[in-house]
PDB file of C-alpha atoms in Angstrom:
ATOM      1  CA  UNK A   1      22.370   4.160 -20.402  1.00  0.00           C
ATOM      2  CA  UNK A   2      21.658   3.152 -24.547  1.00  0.00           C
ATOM      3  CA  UNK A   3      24.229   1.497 -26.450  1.00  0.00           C
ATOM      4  CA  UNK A   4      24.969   3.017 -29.169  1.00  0.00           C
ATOM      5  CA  UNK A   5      24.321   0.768 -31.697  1.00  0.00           C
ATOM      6  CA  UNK A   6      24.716   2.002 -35.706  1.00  0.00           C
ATOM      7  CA  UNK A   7      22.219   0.341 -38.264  1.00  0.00           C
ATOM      8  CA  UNK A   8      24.926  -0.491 -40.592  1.00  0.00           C
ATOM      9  CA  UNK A   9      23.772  -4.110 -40.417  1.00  0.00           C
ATOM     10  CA  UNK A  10      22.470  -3.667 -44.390  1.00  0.00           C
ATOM     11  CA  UNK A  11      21.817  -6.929 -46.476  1.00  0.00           C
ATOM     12  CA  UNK A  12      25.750  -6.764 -47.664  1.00  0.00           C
ATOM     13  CA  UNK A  13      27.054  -7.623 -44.543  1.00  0.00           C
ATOM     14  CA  UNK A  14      24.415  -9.999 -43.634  1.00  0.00           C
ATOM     15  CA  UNK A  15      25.753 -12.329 -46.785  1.00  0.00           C
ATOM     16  CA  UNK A  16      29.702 -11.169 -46.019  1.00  0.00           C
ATOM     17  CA  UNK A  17      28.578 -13.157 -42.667  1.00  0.00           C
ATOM     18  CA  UNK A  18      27.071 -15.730 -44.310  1.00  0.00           C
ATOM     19  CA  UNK A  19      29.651 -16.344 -46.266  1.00  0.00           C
ATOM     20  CA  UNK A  20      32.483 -16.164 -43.813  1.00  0.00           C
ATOM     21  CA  UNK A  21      30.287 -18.672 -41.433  1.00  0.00           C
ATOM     22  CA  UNK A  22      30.114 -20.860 -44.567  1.00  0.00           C
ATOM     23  CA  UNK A  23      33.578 -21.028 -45.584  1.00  0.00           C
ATOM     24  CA  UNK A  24      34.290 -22.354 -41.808  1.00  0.00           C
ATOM     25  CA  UNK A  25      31.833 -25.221 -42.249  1.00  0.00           C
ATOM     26  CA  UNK A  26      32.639 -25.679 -46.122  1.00  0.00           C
ATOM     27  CA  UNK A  27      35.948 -28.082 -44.932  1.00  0.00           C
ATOM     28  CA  UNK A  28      32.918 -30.197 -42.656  1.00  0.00           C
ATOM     29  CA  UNK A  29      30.797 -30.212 -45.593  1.00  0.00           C
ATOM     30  CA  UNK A  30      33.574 -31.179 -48.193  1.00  0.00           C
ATOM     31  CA  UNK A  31      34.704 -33.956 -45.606  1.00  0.00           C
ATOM     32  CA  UNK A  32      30.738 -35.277 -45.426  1.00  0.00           C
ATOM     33  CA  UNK A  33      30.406 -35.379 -49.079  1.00  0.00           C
ATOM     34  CA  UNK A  34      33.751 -37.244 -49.769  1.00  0.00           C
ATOM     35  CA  UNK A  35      32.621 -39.869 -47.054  1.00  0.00           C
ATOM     36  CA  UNK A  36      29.842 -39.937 -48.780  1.00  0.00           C
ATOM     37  CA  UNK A  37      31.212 -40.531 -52.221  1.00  0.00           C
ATOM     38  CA  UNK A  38      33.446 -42.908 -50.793  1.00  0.00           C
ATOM     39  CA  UNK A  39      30.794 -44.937 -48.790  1.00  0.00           C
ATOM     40  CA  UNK A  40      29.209 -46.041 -52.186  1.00  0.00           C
ATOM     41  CA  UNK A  41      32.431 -47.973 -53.034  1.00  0.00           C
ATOM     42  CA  UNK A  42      32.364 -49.880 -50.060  1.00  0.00           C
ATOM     43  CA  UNK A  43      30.750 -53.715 -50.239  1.00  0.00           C
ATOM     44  CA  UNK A  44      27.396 -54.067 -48.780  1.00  0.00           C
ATOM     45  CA  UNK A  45      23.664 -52.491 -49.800  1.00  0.00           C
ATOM     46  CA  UNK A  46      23.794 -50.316 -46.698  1.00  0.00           C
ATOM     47  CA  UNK A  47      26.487 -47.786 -47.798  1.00  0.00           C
ATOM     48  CA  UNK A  48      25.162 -46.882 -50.750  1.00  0.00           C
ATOM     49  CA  UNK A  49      22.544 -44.683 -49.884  1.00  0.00           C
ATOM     50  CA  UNK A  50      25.144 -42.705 -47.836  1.00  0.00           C
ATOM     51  CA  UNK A  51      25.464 -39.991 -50.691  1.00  0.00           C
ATOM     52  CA  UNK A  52      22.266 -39.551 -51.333  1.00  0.00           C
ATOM     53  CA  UNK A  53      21.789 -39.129 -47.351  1.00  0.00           C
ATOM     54  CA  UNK A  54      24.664 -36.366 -47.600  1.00  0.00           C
ATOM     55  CA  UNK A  55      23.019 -34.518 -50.303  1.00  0.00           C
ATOM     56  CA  UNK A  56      19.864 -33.999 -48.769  1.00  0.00           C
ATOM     57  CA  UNK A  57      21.472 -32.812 -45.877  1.00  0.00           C
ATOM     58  CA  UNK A  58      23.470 -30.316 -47.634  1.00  0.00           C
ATOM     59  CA  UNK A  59      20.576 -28.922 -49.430  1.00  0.00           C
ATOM     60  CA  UNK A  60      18.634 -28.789 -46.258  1.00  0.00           C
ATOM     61  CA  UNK A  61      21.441 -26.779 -44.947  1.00  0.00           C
ATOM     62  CA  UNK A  62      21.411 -24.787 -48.464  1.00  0.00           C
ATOM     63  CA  UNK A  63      17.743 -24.439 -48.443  1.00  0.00           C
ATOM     64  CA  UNK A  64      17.848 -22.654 -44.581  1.00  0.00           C
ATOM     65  CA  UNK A  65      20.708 -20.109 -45.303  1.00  0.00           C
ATOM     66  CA  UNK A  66      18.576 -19.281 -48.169  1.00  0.00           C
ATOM     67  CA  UNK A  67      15.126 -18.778 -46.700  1.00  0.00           C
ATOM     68  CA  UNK A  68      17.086 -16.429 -43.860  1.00  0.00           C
ATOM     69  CA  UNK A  69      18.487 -14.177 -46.214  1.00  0.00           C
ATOM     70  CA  UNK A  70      15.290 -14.032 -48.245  1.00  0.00           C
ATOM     71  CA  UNK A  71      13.339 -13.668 -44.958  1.00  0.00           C
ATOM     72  CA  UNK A  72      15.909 -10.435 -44.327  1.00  0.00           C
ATOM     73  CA  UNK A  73      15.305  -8.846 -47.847  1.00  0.00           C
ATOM     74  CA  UNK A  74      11.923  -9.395 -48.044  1.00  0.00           C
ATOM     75  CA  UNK A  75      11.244  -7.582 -44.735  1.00  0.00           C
ATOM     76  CA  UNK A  76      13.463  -4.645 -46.217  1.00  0.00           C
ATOM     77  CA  UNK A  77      12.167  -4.392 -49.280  1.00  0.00           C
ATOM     78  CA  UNK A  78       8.436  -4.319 -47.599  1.00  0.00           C
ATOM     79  CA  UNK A  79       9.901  -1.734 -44.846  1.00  0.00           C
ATOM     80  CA  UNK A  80       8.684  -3.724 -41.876  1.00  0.00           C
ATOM     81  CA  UNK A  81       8.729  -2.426 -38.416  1.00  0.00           C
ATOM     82  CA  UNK A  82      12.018  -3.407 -36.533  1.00  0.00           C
ATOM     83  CA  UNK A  83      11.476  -5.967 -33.750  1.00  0.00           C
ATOM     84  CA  UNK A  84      10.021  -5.903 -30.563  1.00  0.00           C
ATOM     85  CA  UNK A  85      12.997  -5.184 -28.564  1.00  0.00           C
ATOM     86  CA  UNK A  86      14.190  -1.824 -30.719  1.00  0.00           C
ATOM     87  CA  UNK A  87      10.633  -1.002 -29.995  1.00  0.00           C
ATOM     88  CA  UNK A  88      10.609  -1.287 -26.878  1.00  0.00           C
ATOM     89  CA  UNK A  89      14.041   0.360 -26.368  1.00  0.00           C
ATOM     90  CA  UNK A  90      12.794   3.035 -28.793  1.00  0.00           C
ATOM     91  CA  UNK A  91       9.763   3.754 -26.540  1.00  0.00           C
ATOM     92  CA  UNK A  92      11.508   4.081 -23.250  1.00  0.00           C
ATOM     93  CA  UNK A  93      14.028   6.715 -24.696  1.00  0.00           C
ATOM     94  CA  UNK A  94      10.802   8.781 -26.212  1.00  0.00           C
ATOM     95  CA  UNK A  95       9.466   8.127 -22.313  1.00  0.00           C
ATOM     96  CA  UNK A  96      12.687   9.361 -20.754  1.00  0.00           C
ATOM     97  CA  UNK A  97      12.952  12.705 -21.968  1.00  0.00           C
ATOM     98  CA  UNK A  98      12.465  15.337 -20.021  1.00  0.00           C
ATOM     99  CA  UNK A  99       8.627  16.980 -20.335  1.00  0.00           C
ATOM    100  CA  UNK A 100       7.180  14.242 -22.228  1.00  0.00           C
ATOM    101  CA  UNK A 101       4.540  12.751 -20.413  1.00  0.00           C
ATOM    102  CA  UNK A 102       3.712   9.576 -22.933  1.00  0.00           C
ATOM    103  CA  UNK A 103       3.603   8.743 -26.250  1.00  0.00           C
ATOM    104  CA  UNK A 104       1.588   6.894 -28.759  1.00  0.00           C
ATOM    105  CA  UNK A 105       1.667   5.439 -32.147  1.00  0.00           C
ATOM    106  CA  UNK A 106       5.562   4.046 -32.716  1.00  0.00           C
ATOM    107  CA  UNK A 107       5.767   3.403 -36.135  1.00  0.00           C
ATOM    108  CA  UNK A 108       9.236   2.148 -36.979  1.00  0.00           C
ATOM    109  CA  UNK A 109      10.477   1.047 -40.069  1.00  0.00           C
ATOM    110  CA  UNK A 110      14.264  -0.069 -41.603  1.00  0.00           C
ATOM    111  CA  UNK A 111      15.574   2.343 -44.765  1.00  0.00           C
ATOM    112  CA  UNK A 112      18.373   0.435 -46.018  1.00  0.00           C
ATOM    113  CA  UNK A 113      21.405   0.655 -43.424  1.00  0.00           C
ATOM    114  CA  UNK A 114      19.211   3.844 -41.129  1.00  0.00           C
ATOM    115  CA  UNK A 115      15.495   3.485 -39.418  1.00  0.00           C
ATOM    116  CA  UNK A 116      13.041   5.799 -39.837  1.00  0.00           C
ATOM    117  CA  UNK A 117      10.978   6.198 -36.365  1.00  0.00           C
ATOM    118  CA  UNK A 118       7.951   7.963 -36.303  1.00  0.00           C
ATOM    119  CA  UNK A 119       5.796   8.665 -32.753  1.00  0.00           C
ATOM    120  CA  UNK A 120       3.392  11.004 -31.174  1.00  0.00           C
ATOM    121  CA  UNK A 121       4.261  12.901 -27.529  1.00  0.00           C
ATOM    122  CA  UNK A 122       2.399  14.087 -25.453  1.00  0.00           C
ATOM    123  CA  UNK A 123       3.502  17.033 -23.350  1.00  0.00           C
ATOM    124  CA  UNK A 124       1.902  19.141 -20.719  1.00  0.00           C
ATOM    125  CA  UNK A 125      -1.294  21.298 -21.383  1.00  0.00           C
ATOM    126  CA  UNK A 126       0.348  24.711 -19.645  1.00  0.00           C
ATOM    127  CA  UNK A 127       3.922  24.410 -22.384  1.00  0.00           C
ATOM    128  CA  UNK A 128       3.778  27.046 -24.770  1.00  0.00           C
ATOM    129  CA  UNK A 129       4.911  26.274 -28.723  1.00  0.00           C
ATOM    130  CA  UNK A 130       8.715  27.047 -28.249  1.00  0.00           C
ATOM    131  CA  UNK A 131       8.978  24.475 -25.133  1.00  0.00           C
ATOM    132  CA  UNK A 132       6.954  21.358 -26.794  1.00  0.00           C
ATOM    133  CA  UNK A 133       9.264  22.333 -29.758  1.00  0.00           C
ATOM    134  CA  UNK A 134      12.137  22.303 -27.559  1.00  0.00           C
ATOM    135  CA  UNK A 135      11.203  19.014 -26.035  1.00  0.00           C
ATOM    136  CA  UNK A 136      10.419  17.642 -29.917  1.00  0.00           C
ATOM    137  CA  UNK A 137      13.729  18.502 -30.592  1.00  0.00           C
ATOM    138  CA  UNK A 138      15.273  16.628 -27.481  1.00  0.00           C
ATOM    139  CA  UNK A 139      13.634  13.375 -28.050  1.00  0.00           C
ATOM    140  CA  UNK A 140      15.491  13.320 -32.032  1.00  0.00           C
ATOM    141  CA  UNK A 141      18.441  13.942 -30.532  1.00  0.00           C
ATOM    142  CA  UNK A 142      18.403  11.432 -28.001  1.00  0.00           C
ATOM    143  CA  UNK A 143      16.687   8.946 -30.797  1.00  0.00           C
ATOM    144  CA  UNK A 144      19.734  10.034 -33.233  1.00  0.00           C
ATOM    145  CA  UNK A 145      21.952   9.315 -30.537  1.00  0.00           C
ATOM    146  CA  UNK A 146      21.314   5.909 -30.523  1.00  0.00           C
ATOM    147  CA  UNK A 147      20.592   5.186 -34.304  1.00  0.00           C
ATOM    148  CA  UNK A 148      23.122   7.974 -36.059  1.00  0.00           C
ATOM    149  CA  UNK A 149      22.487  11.109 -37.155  1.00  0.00           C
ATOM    150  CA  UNK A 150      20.934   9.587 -40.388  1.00  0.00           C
ATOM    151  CA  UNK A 151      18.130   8.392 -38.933  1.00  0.00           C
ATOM    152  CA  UNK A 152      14.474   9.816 -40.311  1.00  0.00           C
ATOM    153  CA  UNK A 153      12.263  11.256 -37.021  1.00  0.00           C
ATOM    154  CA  UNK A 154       9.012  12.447 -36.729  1.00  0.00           C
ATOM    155  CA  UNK A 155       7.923  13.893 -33.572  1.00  0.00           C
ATOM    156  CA  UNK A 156       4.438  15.245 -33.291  1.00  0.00           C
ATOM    157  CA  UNK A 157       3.471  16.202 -29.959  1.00  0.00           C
ATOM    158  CA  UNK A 158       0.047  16.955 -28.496  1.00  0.00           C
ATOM    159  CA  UNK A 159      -1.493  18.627 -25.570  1.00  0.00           C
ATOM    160  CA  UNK A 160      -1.675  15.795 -22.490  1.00  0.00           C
ATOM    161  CA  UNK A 161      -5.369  16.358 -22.610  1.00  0.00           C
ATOM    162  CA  UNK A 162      -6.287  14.961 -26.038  1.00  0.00           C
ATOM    163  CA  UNK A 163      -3.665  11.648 -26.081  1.00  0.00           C
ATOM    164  CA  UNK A 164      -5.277  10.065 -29.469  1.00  0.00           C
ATOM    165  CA  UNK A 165      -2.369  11.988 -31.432  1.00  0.00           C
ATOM    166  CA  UNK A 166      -4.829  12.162 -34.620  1.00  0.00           C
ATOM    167  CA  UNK A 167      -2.627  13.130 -37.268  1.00  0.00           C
ATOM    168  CA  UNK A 168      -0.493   9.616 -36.992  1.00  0.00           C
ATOM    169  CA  UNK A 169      -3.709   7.938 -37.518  1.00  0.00           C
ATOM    170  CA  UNK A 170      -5.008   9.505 -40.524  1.00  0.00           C
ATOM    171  CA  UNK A 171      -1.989   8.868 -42.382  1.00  0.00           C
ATOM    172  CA  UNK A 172       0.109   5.520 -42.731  1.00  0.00           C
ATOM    173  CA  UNK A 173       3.705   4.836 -42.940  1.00  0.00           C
TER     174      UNK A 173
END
């Protein structure tokens, strides 16, 4: 049903792959530079701009790796909220479990190599404390399932009747 996908993707092995991926295109990139080097020695005015052509291209290519990986860090370091998609995903597990009837305010966040997911339930009116806590506990598990048992979850869950879950709005994550 979920893949069970581990946030171990941390900003270390983001540059290991970075690196690895560079080190295959390193040979292209040594091979375009000594063309280019070599095109200046060549006779004729059209050649010799052939470096300089290289070297913009290679800092171009430079410039992008760079702006990814600060792109990446800069979202950690702000704790953003994880994509769309792990939304989503997130969302329809929380919807799935058994005696939840909706939920509200996802607030989702990346904490180094874990996520921290925080959500409101709601549950049926007639449930008395021990089942909604019950049910809380089932919709961690499933959510730990997915993203390892070091994941940080916060299930409130509220009476179907209310659905403005209140306390996730006074505070802010």
């Amino acid at each position: 049903m979920f893949s069970r996908k581990r946030y171990t993707d941390d900003i270390l092995s983001e540059v290991d792959f970075y690196t690895r991926r560079s080190q295959i295109r390193s040979l292209l990139l040594s091979c375009l530079v000594t063309l280019g080097i070599g095109c200046t020695f060549l006779p004729g005015k059209n050649w010799v701009i052939t470096d300089s052509f290289i070297a913009v291209l290679l800092s171009l290519y430079l410039l992008g790796i760079s702006g990814k990986l600060l792109y990446g860090t800069t979202n950690e370091l702000i704790e953003a909220s994880l994509d769309e998609e792990e939304n989503r995903k997130i969302k329809e597990i929380i919807n799935r479990t058994e005696g939840v009837t909706g939920s509200s305010e996802l607030k989702t966040r990346k904490i180094g190599s874990g996520v921290a997911i925080n959500a409101c339930v709601t549950v049926s009116d007639s449930l008395n404390i021990q089942e909604v806590a019950e049910i809380t506990d089932q919709v961690e598990k499933r959510l730990k399932t997915v993203y390892g048992q070091e994941a940080y979850t916060l299930i409130k869950a509220e009476p179907d009747s209310e659905r403005n879950c209140s306390y996730l709005k006074k505070r802010s994550f």
